[in-house]
Tab-separated table of C-alpha atoms in Angstrom:
chain	number	residue	atom	x	y	z
A	1	UNK	CA	-19.074	16.458	7.021
A	2	UNK	CA	-17.597	13.040	7.986
A	3	UNK	CA	-13.895	12.571	7.409
A	4	UNK	CA	-12.649	10.140	4.772
A	5	UNK	CA	-10.274	7.373	5.839
A	6	UNK	CA	-7.981	5.990	3.153
A	7	UNK	CA	-5.884	2.893	3.916
A	8	UNK	CA	-2.429	3.072	2.343
A	9	UNK	CA	-2.247	-0.230	0.527
A	10	UNK	CA	1.552	-0.300	0.463
A	11	UNK	CA	1.164	-1.354	4.124
A	12	UNK	CA	-1.290	-4.194	3.370
A	13	UNK	CA	-0.544	-7.927	3.362
A	14	UNK	CA	0.272	-8.596	-0.296
A	15	UNK	CA	0.123	-12.344	0.269
A	16	UNK	CA	-3.638	-11.919	0.732
A	17	UNK	CA	-4.321	-8.731	-1.180
A	18	UNK	CA	-7.871	-9.467	-2.302
A	19	UNK	CA	-8.808	-10.436	1.249
A	20	UNK	CA	-7.276	-7.192	2.536
A	21	UNK	CA	-9.360	-5.186	0.069
A	22	UNK	CA	-12.528	-6.998	1.124
A	23	UNK	CA	-11.814	-6.750	4.866
A	24	UNK	CA	-10.978	-3.044	4.723
A	25	UNK	CA	-14.111	-2.296	2.720
A	26	UNK	CA	-16.269	-4.191	5.205
A	27	UNK	CA	-14.506	-2.315	8.020
A	28	UNK	CA	-15.721	0.998	6.625
A	29	UNK	CA	-12.761	2.384	4.678
A	30	UNK	CA	-13.791	5.249	2.403
A	31	UNK	CA	-11.091	5.050	-0.260
A	32	UNK	CA	-7.958	3.053	-1.065
A	33	UNK	CA	-4.712	4.999	-1.340
A	34	UNK	CA	-2.279	3.468	-3.828
A	35	UNK	CA	1.323	4.668	-3.664
A	36	UNK	CA	3.359	4.253	-6.837
A	37	UNK	CA	7.125	4.772	-6.463
A	38	UNK	CA	9.804	4.523	-9.126
A	39	UNK	CA	13.020	4.491	-7.069
A	40	UNK	CA	14.002	7.841	-8.582
A	41	UNK	CA	11.736	10.583	-7.232
A	42	UNK	CA	11.773	8.698	-3.924
A	43	UNK	CA	14.385	6.091	-2.888
A	44	UNK	CA	11.963	3.189	-2.814
A	45	UNK	CA	9.753	1.063	-5.061
A	46	UNK	CA	6.064	0.349	-4.476
A	47	UNK	CA	2.871	-0.714	-6.229
A	48	UNK	CA	3.229	-1.495	-9.898
A	49	UNK	CA	0.453	-1.444	-12.460
A	50	UNK	CA	-0.578	-5.030	-11.712
A	51	UNK	CA	-1.079	-4.161	-8.032
A	52	UNK	CA	-3.153	-1.113	-8.938
A	53	UNK	CA	-5.224	-3.170	-11.373
A	54	UNK	CA	-5.920	-5.847	-8.763
A	55	UNK	CA	-6.995	-3.388	-6.086
A	56	UNK	CA	-9.129	-1.259	-8.412
A	57	UNK	CA	-10.831	-4.341	-9.880
A	58	UNK	CA	-11.538	-5.894	-6.463
A	59	UNK	CA	-12.707	-2.646	-4.861
A	60	UNK	CA	-16.207	-1.247	-4.706
A	61	UNK	CA	-15.003	2.015	-3.088
A	62	UNK	CA	-12.936	4.679	-4.865
A	63	UNK	CA	-9.188	4.326	-5.361
A	64	UNK	CA	-6.666	7.115	-5.622
A	65	UNK	CA	-3.183	6.762	-7.075
A	66	UNK	CA	-0.330	8.789	-5.581
A	67	UNK	CA	2.407	9.036	-8.199
A	68	UNK	CA	5.731	9.460	-6.417
A	69	UNK	CA	7.530	9.240	-9.727
A	70	UNK	CA	9.562	11.364	-12.085
A	71	UNK	CA	7.856	12.627	-15.254
A	72	UNK	CA	4.323	11.665	-14.158
A	73	UNK	CA	2.795	13.094	-17.335
A	74	UNK	CA	3.894	9.945	-19.161
A	75	UNK	CA	1.770	7.698	-16.953
A	76	UNK	CA	-1.271	9.555	-15.635
A	77	UNK	CA	-3.558	8.439	-18.457
A	78	UNK	CA	-2.562	4.802	-17.964
A	79	UNK	CA	-3.392	4.878	-14.263
A	80	UNK	CA	-6.670	6.608	-14.987
A	81	UNK	CA	-7.576	3.767	-17.359
A	82	UNK	CA	-6.737	1.247	-14.625
A	83	UNK	CA	-9.507	2.705	-12.501
A	84	UNK	CA	-8.017	5.487	-10.372
A	85	UNK	CA	-10.726	8.008	-9.585
A	86	UNK	CA	-8.113	10.457	-8.258
A	87	UNK	CA	-4.545	10.824	-9.500
A	88	UNK	CA	-2.054	12.796	-7.413
A	89	UNK	CA	1.160	14.136	-8.890
A	90	UNK	CA	4.042	15.909	-7.189
A	91	UNK	CA	4.596	19.349	-8.740
A	92	UNK	CA	8.227	18.950	-7.647
A	93	UNK	CA	8.561	16.122	-10.192
A	94	UNK	CA	6.844	17.796	-13.146
A	95	UNK	CA	8.123	20.706	-15.216
A	96	UNK	CA	4.598	21.463	-16.448
A	97	UNK	CA	2.303	20.391	-13.654
A	98	UNK	CA	-0.657	22.429	-14.911
A	99	UNK	CA	-0.642	20.574	-18.216
A	100	UNK	CA	-0.365	17.199	-16.480
A	101	UNK	CA	-3.286	18.015	-14.178
A	102	UNK	CA	-5.377	18.785	-17.251
A	103	UNK	CA	-4.350	15.433	-18.755
A	104	UNK	CA	-5.677	13.734	-15.632
A	105	UNK	CA	-9.017	15.510	-15.922
A	106	UNK	CA	-9.251	14.800	-19.651
A	107	UNK	CA	-8.618	11.109	-18.922
A	108	UNK	CA	-11.649	11.027	-16.642
A	109	UNK	CA	-10.001	11.150	-13.212
A	110	UNK	CA	-9.914	13.943	-10.654
A	111	UNK	CA	-6.566	15.774	-10.476
A	112	UNK	CA	-4.705	16.250	-7.243
A	113	UNK	CA	-1.344	17.498	-6.055
A	114	UNK	CA	0.743	15.928	-3.311
A	115	UNK	CA	2.941	18.430	-1.476
A	116	UNK	CA	6.193	17.349	0.186
A	117	UNK	CA	7.077	18.693	3.651
A	118	UNK	CA	9.807	20.909	2.236
A	119	UNK	CA	7.625	22.383	-0.515
A	120	UNK	CA	6.129	25.756	0.325
A	121	UNK	CA	2.502	26.767	-0.020
A	122	UNK	CA	3.575	29.587	-2.349
A	123	UNK	CA	5.187	27.107	-4.745
A	124	UNK	CA	1.872	25.387	-5.529
A	125	UNK	CA	-0.590	28.221	-4.912
A	126	UNK	CA	-1.141	28.856	-8.625
A	127	UNK	CA	-2.302	25.260	-9.119
A	128	UNK	CA	-5.072	25.360	-6.528
A	129	UNK	CA	-7.628	26.655	-9.013
A	130	UNK	CA	-7.287	23.530	-11.202
A	131	UNK	CA	-7.125	20.699	-8.655
A	132	UNK	CA	-9.848	18.790	-6.858
A	133	UNK	CA	-7.606	17.427	-4.096
A	134	UNK	CA	-4.531	18.510	-2.155
A	135	UNK	CA	-2.587	15.845	-0.247
A	136	UNK	CA	-0.268	17.459	2.281
A	137	UNK	CA	2.594	15.142	3.202
A	138	UNK	CA	3.577	15.255	6.865
A	139	UNK	CA	6.510	12.873	6.326
A	140	UNK	CA	9.032	12.741	3.532
A	141	UNK	CA	7.477	10.470	0.887
A	142	UNK	CA	8.803	6.996	0.229
A	143	UNK	CA	8.629	4.956	3.426
A	144	UNK	CA	6.072	3.955	6.043
A	145	UNK	CA	6.682	4.331	9.768
A	146	UNK	CA	8.261	7.798	9.806
A	147	UNK	CA	7.875	10.494	12.460
A	148	UNK	CA	5.283	13.229	11.969
A	149	UNK	CA	6.908	16.537	11.024
A	150	UNK	CA	5.222	19.179	13.176
A	151	UNK	CA	6.527	22.117	11.154
A	152	UNK	CA	4.062	21.183	8.385
A	153	UNK	CA	1.100	22.199	10.578
A	154	UNK	CA	1.391	25.846	9.598
A	155	UNK	CA	1.242	24.920	5.919
A	156	UNK	CA	-1.821	22.745	6.535
A	157	UNK	CA	-3.541	25.782	8.024
A	158	UNK	CA	-2.713	27.815	4.932
A	159	UNK	CA	-4.307	25.213	2.669
A	160	UNK	CA	-7.359	25.106	4.941
A	161	UNK	CA	-7.667	28.883	4.611
A	162	UNK	CA	-7.245	28.630	0.817
A	163	UNK	CA	-10.286	26.328	0.599
A	164	UNK	CA	-12.430	29.413	1.157
A	165	UNK	CA	-11.334	30.662	-2.259
A	166	UNK	CA	-10.620	27.464	-4.190
A	167	UNK	CA	-12.773	24.370	-4.581
A	168	UNK	CA	-10.629	21.450	-3.397
A	169	UNK	CA	-10.568	18.867	-0.622
A	170	UNK	CA	-7.575	18.672	1.710
A	171	UNK	CA	-6.144	15.333	2.798
A	172	UNK	CA	-3.120	14.592	4.976
A	173	UNK	CA	-0.734	11.666	4.533
A	174	UNK	CA	2.044	10.490	6.827
A	175	UNK	CA	2.099	9.328	10.471
A	176	UNK	CA	-1.632	9.966	10.883
A	177	UNK	CA	-2.107	8.724	14.435
A	178	UNK	CA	-5.528	8.843	16.138
A	179	UNK	CA	-4.478	11.976	18.007
A	180	UNK	CA	-3.440	13.720	14.789
A	181	UNK	CA	-6.669	12.713	13.075
A	182	UNK	CA	-8.687	14.146	15.948
A	183	UNK	CA	-6.860	17.472	16.045
A	184	UNK	CA	-6.494	18.006	12.291
A	185	UNK	CA	-10.094	17.106	11.489
A	186	UNK	CA	-11.240	19.772	13.939
A	187	UNK	CA	-9.081	22.283	12.067
A	188	UNK	CA	-10.657	21.407	8.714
A	189	UNK	CA	-8.740	18.481	7.174
A	190	UNK	CA	-11.232	16.299	5.303
A	191	UNK	CA	-9.362	13.048	4.742
A	192	UNK	CA	-6.485	10.983	6.078
A	193	UNK	CA	-4.182	8.355	4.601
A	194	UNK	CA	-3.876	5.516	7.127
A	195	UNK	CA	-0.676	3.524	7.493
A	196	UNK	CA	1.124	1.880	10.384
A	197	UNK	CA	0.505	4.770	12.799
A	198	UNK	CA	-3.215	4.098	13.051
A	199	UNK	CA	-4.345	1.018	11.108
A	200	UNK	CA	-1.927	-1.638	9.921
A	201	UNK	CA	-0.003	-3.992	12.191
A	202	UNK	CA	-2.340	-3.527	15.150
A	203	UNK	CA	-3.902	-6.179	17.388
A	204	UNK	CA	-7.421	-4.830	16.818
A	205	UNK	CA	-9.640	-5.759	13.860
A	206	UNK	CA	-9.773	-3.232	11.038
A	207	UNK	CA	-13.457	-2.609	11.709
A	208	UNK	CA	-13.042	-1.502	15.316
A	209	UNK	CA	-10.090	0.750	14.413
A	210	UNK	CA	-11.837	2.451	11.496
A	211	UNK	CA	-15.058	2.928	13.441
A	212	UNK	CA	-13.078	4.568	16.234
A	213	UNK	CA	-11.208	6.848	13.820
A	214	UNK	CA	-14.425	7.899	12.127
A	215	UNK	CA	-15.832	8.898	15.519
A	216	UNK	CA	-12.774	11.080	16.149
A	217	UNK	CA	-13.704	13.123	13.082
A	218	UNK	CA	-17.336	13.670	14.033
């Protein structure tokens, strides 16, 4: 199955956001990844509701929303209404993650969990039966341009093994370089969030980069 490539729109040119959406779609992006940060769960701010609305309205491909926020249960239904086909929450930020994941499904979106580097597989294992997506973070969430944390590879393998029992797709986010995409896709990772390590800020057109990355996952 072909891998899915998901540009992280926090890295896009917000002075020409609609053009970025159009150019990335034409380049072959599979999904837009929309990071929402509240300055509390992570020490940064990113993508407010107006940004999410603009991208979802301009896009003809799916959009996911990655809620790096405290108390996500208060907001998941709102982001679902804005057009997010997938909504990720961090179990670390939610006292009743199972209930919040059900709220996402009831609102019409697909529920997912995002797992920080320091969060163990065992901590979220009980949620795997009720999610459609798992996003394994290979950097600490909050900022682009960080170094890939190799110690997460063992946890990625455990989620890949768990797919044999549970019905979810596994994505990886954080410092996804072409080399990482090649090696992790061979191990069973199905999708990648693309930031500055592979896509944005390069001298090549988006189309040539995304075509090359798709070939790495074949």
